[in-house]
mmCIF file of C-alpha atoms in Angstrom:
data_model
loop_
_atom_site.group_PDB
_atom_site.id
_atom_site.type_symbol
_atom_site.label_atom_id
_atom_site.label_comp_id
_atom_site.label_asym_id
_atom_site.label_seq_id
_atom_site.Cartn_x
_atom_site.Cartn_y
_atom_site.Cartn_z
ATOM 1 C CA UNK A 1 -44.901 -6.958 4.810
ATOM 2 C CA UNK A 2 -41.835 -5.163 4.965
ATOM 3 C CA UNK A 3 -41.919 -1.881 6.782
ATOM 4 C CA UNK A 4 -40.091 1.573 5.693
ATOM 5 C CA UNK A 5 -37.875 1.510 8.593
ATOM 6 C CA UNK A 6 -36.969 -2.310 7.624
ATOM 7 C CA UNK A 7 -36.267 -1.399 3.629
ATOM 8 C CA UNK A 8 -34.149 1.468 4.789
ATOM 9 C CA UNK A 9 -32.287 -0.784 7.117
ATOM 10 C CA UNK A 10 -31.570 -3.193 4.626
ATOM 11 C CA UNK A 11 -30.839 -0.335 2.312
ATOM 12 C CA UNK A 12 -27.925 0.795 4.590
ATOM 13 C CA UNK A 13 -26.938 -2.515 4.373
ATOM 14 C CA UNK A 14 -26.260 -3.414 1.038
ATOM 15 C CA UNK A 15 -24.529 0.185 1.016
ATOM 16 C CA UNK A 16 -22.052 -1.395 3.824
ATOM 17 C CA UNK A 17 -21.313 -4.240 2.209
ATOM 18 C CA UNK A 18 -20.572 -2.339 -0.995
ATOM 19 C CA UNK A 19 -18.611 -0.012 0.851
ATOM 20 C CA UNK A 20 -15.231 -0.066 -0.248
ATOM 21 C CA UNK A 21 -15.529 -2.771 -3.006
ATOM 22 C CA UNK A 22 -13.819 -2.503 -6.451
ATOM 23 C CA UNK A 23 -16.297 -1.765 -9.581
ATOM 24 C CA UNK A 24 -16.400 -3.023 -12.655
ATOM 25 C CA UNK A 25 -14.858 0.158 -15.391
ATOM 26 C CA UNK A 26 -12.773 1.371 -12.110
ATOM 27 C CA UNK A 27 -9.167 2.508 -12.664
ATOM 28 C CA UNK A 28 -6.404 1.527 -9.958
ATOM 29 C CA UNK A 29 -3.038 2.424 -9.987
ATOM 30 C CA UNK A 30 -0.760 -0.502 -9.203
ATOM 31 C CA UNK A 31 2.574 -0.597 -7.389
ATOM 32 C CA UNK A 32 4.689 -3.519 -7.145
ATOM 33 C CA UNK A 33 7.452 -3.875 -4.483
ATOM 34 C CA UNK A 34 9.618 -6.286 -2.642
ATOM 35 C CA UNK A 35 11.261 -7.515 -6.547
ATOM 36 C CA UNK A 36 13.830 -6.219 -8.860
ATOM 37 C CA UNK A 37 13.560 -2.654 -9.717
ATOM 38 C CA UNK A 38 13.409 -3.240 -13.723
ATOM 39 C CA UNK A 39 9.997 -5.358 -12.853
ATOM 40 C CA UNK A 40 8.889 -2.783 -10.768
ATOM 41 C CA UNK A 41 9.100 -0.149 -14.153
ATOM 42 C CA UNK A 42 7.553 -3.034 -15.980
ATOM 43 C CA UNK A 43 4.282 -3.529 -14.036
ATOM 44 C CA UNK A 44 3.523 -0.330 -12.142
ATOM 45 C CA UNK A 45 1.363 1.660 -13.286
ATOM 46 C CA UNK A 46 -2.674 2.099 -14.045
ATOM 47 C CA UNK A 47 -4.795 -0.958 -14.933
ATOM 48 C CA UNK A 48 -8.346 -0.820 -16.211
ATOM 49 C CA UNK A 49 -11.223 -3.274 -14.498
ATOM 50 C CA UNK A 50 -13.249 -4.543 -17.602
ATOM 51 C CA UNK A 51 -16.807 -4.088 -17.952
ATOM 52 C CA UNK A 52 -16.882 -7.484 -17.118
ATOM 53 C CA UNK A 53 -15.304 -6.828 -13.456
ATOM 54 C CA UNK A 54 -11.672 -8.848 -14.656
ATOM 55 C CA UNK A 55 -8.518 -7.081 -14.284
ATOM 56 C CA UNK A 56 -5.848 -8.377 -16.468
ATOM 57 C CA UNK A 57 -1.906 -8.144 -14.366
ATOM 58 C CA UNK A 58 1.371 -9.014 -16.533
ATOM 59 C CA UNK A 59 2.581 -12.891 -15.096
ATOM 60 C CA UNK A 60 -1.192 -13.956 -13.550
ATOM 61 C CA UNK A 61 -3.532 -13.134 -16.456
ATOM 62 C CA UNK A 62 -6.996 -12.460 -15.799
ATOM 63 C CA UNK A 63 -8.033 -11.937 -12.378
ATOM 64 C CA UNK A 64 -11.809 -11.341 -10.864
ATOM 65 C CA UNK A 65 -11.328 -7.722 -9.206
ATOM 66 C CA UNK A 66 -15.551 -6.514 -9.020
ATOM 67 C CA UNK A 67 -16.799 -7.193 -5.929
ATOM 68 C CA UNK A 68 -13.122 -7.516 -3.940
ATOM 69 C CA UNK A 69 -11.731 -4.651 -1.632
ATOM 70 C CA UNK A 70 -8.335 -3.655 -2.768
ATOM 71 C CA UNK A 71 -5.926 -5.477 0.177
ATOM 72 C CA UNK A 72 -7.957 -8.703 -1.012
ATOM 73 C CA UNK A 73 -7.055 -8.325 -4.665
ATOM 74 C CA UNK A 74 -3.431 -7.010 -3.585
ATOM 75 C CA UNK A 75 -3.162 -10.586 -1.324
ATOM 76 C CA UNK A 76 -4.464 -12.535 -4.598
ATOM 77 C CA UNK A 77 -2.097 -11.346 -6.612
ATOM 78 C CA UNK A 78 0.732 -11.776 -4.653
ATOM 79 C CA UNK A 79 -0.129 -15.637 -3.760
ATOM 80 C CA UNK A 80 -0.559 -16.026 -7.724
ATOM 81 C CA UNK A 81 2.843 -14.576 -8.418
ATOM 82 C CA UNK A 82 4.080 -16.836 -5.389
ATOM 83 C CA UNK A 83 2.520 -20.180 -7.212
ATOM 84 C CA UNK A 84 3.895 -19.249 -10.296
ATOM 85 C CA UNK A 85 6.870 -18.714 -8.750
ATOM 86 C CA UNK A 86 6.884 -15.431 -10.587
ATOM 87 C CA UNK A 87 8.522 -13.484 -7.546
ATOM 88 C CA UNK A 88 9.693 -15.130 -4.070
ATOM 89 C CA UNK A 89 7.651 -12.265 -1.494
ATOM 90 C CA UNK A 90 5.785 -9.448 -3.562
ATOM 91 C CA UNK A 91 3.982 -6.611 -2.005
ATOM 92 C CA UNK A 92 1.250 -5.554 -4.129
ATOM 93 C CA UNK A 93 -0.260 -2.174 -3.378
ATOM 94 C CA UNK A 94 -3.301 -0.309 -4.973
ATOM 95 C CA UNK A 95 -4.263 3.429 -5.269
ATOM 96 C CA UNK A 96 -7.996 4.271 -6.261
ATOM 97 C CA UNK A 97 -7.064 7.211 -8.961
ATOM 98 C CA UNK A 98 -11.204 8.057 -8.548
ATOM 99 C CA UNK A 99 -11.622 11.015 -6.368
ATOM 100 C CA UNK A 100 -13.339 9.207 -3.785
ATOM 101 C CA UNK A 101 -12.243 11.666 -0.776
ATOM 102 C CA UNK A 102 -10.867 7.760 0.559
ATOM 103 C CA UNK A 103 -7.260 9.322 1.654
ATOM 104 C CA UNK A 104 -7.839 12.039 4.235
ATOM 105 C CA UNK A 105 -4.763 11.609 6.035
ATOM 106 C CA UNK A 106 -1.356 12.871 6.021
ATOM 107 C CA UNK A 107 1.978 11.606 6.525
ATOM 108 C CA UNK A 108 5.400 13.439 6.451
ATOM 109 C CA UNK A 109 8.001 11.984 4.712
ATOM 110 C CA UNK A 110 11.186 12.717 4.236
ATOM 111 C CA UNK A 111 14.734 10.886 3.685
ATOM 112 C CA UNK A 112 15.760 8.856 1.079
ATOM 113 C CA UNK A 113 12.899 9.214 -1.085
ATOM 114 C CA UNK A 114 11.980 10.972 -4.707
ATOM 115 C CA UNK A 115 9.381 12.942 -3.589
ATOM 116 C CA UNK A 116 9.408 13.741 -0.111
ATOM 117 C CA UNK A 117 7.247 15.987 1.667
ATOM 118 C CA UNK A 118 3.169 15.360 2.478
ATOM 119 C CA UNK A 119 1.697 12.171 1.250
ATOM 120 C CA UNK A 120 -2.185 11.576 1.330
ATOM 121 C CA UNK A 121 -3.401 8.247 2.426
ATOM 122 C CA UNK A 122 -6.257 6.191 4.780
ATOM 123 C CA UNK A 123 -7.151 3.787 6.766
ATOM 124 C CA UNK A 124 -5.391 0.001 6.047
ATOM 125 C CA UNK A 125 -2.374 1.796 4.743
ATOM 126 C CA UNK A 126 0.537 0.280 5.117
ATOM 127 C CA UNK A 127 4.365 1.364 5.741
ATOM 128 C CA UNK A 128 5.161 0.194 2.315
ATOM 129 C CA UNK A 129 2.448 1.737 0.497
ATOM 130 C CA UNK A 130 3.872 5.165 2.425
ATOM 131 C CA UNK A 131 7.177 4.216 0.531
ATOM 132 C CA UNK A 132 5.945 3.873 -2.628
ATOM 133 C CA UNK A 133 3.562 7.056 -2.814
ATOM 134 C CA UNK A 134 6.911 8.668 -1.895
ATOM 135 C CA UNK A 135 8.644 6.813 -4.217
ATOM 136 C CA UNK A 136 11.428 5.231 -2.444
ATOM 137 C CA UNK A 137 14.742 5.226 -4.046
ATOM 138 C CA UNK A 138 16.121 1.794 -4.831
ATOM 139 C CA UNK A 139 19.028 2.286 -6.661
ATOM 140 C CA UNK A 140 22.343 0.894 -5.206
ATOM 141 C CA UNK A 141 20.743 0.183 -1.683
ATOM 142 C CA UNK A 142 21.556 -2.322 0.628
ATOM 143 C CA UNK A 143 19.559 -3.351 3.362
ATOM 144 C CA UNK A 144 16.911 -0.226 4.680
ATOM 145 C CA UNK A 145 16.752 0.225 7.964
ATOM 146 C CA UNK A 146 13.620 2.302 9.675
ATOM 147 C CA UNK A 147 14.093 3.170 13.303
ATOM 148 C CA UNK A 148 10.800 3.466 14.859
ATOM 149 C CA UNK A 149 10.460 5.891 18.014
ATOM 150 C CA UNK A 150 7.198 5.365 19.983
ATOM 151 C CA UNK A 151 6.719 6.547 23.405
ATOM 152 C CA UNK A 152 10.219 6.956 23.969
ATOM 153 C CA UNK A 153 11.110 3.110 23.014
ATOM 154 C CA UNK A 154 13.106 2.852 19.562
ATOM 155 C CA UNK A 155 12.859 0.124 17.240
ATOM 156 C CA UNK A 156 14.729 -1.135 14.668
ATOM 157 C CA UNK A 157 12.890 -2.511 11.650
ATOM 158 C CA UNK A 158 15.917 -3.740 8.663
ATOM 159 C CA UNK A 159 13.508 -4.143 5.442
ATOM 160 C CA UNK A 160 15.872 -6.058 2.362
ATOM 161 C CA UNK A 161 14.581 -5.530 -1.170
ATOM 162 C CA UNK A 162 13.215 -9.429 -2.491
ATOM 163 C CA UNK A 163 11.488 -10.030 1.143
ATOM 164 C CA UNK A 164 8.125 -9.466 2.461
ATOM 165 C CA UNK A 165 8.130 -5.501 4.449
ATOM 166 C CA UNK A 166 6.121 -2.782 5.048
ATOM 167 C CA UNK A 167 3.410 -4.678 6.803
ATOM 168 C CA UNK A 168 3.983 -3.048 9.746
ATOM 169 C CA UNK A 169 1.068 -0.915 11.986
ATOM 170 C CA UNK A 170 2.625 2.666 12.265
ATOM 171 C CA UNK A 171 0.649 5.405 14.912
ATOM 172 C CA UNK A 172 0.102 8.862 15.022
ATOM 173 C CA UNK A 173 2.967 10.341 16.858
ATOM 174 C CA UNK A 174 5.664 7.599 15.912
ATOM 175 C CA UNK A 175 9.090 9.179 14.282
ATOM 176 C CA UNK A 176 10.664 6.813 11.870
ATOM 177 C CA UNK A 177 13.847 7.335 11.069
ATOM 178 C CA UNK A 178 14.823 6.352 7.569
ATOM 179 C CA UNK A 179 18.589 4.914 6.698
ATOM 180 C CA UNK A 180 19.773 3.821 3.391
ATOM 181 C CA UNK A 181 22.775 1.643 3.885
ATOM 182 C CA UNK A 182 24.599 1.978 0.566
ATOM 183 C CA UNK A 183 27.992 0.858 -0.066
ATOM 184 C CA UNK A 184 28.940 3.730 -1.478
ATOM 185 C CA UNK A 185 27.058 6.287 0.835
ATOM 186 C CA UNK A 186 25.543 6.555 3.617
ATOM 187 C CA UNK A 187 22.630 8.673 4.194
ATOM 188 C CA UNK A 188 21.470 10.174 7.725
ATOM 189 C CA UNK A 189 18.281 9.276 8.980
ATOM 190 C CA UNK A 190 15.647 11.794 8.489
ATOM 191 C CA UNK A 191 12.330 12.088 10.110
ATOM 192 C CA UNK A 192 8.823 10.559 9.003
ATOM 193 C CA UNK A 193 5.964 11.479 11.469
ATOM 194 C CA UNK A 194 2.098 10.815 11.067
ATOM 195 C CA UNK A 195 0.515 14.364 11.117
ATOM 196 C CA UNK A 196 -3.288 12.491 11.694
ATOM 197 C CA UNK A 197 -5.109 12.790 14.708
ATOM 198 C CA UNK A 198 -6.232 9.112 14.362
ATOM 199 C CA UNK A 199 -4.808 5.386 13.499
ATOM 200 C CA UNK A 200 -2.801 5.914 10.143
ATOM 201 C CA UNK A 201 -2.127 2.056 9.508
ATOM 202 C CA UNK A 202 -4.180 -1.026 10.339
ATOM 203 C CA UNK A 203 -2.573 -4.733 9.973
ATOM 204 C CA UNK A 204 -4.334 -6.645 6.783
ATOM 205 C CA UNK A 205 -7.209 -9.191 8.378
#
């Protein structure tokens, strides 16, 4: 017979595994990056899960979302899109619009952006997601280049619009500098520095 100590065990368990899982009647906010800009206004925005636990996205259809964690439903997505050969590299973020206290971190940016300043996010962000919470301007850009300064080494990181970016791990106390290269402006770099005391951004598993 199962003792307390064992059911509450097990209890914590089930919570774990739950932990960060997408419910059925949940509400995401989707961003779509790495294809045109007129796509982008076509499919960002908020999608509903059903009761059912499906999530219905423009060019894949019906997709199971219950039970999935968010960068597993982003990666979905973007392989469908991929076979379908919908868009060449997508980057397919998610924002939980529930007020689930999930972003307690804070990032700085500023630059070439349409909303610069703070920006709230948490752990498994990554550099693109920063981007698009800050929405990024597109229009008339070349190739973006972000200079990243850690421990006194910079690092040049040139991110092309149509091509997988933004999968990069970025670390308290890095400065990113931020360069559109237009041809018909250019734009200084300004700075972008992680304000958290721990690990901002974690590579996908």
């Amino acid at each position: 017979m199962m003792t307390f100590w064992q059911s509450v065990f097990f209890w914590l368990l089930s919570l774990n595994a739950l932990w960060g899982q997408i419910q059925a009647n949940q509400k995401l906010r989707i961003s779509l990056m790495g294809t045109p800009i007129e796509d982008q206004m076509r499919l960002n925005g908020d999608y509903q899960v059903d009761p059912q636990g499906h999530l219905h996205f423009a060019e894949v259809g019906h997709i199971t979302a219950a039970g999935r964690r968010q960068l597993q439903l982003a990666h979905l997505i973007e392989e469908r899109l991929k076979e379908q050969d919908v868009f060449a590299e997508p980057v397919v973020l998610f924002k939980d619009n529930s007020d689930s206290g999930e972003y307690r971190y804070l990032v700085q940016v500023t630059g070439h952006v349409a909303n610069p300043g703070m920006v709230a996010c948490g752990k498994g962000f990554r550099l693109a997601e920063i981007l698009a919470a800050a929405e990024l301007k597109v229009e008339n850009w070349g190739p973006l280049e972000v200079r990243v300064t850690r421990d006194r080494v910079v690092h040049s990181l040139v991110l092309v619009t149509g091509t997988k970016f933004g999968l990069e791990r970025i670390y308290p106390g890095d400065d990113l500098a931020v360069i559109c290269q237009s041809p018909w402006q250019w734009f200084r770099p300004q700075p972008v520095r992680c304000v958290s005391e721990k690990l901002l951004f974690l590579w996908p598993e």
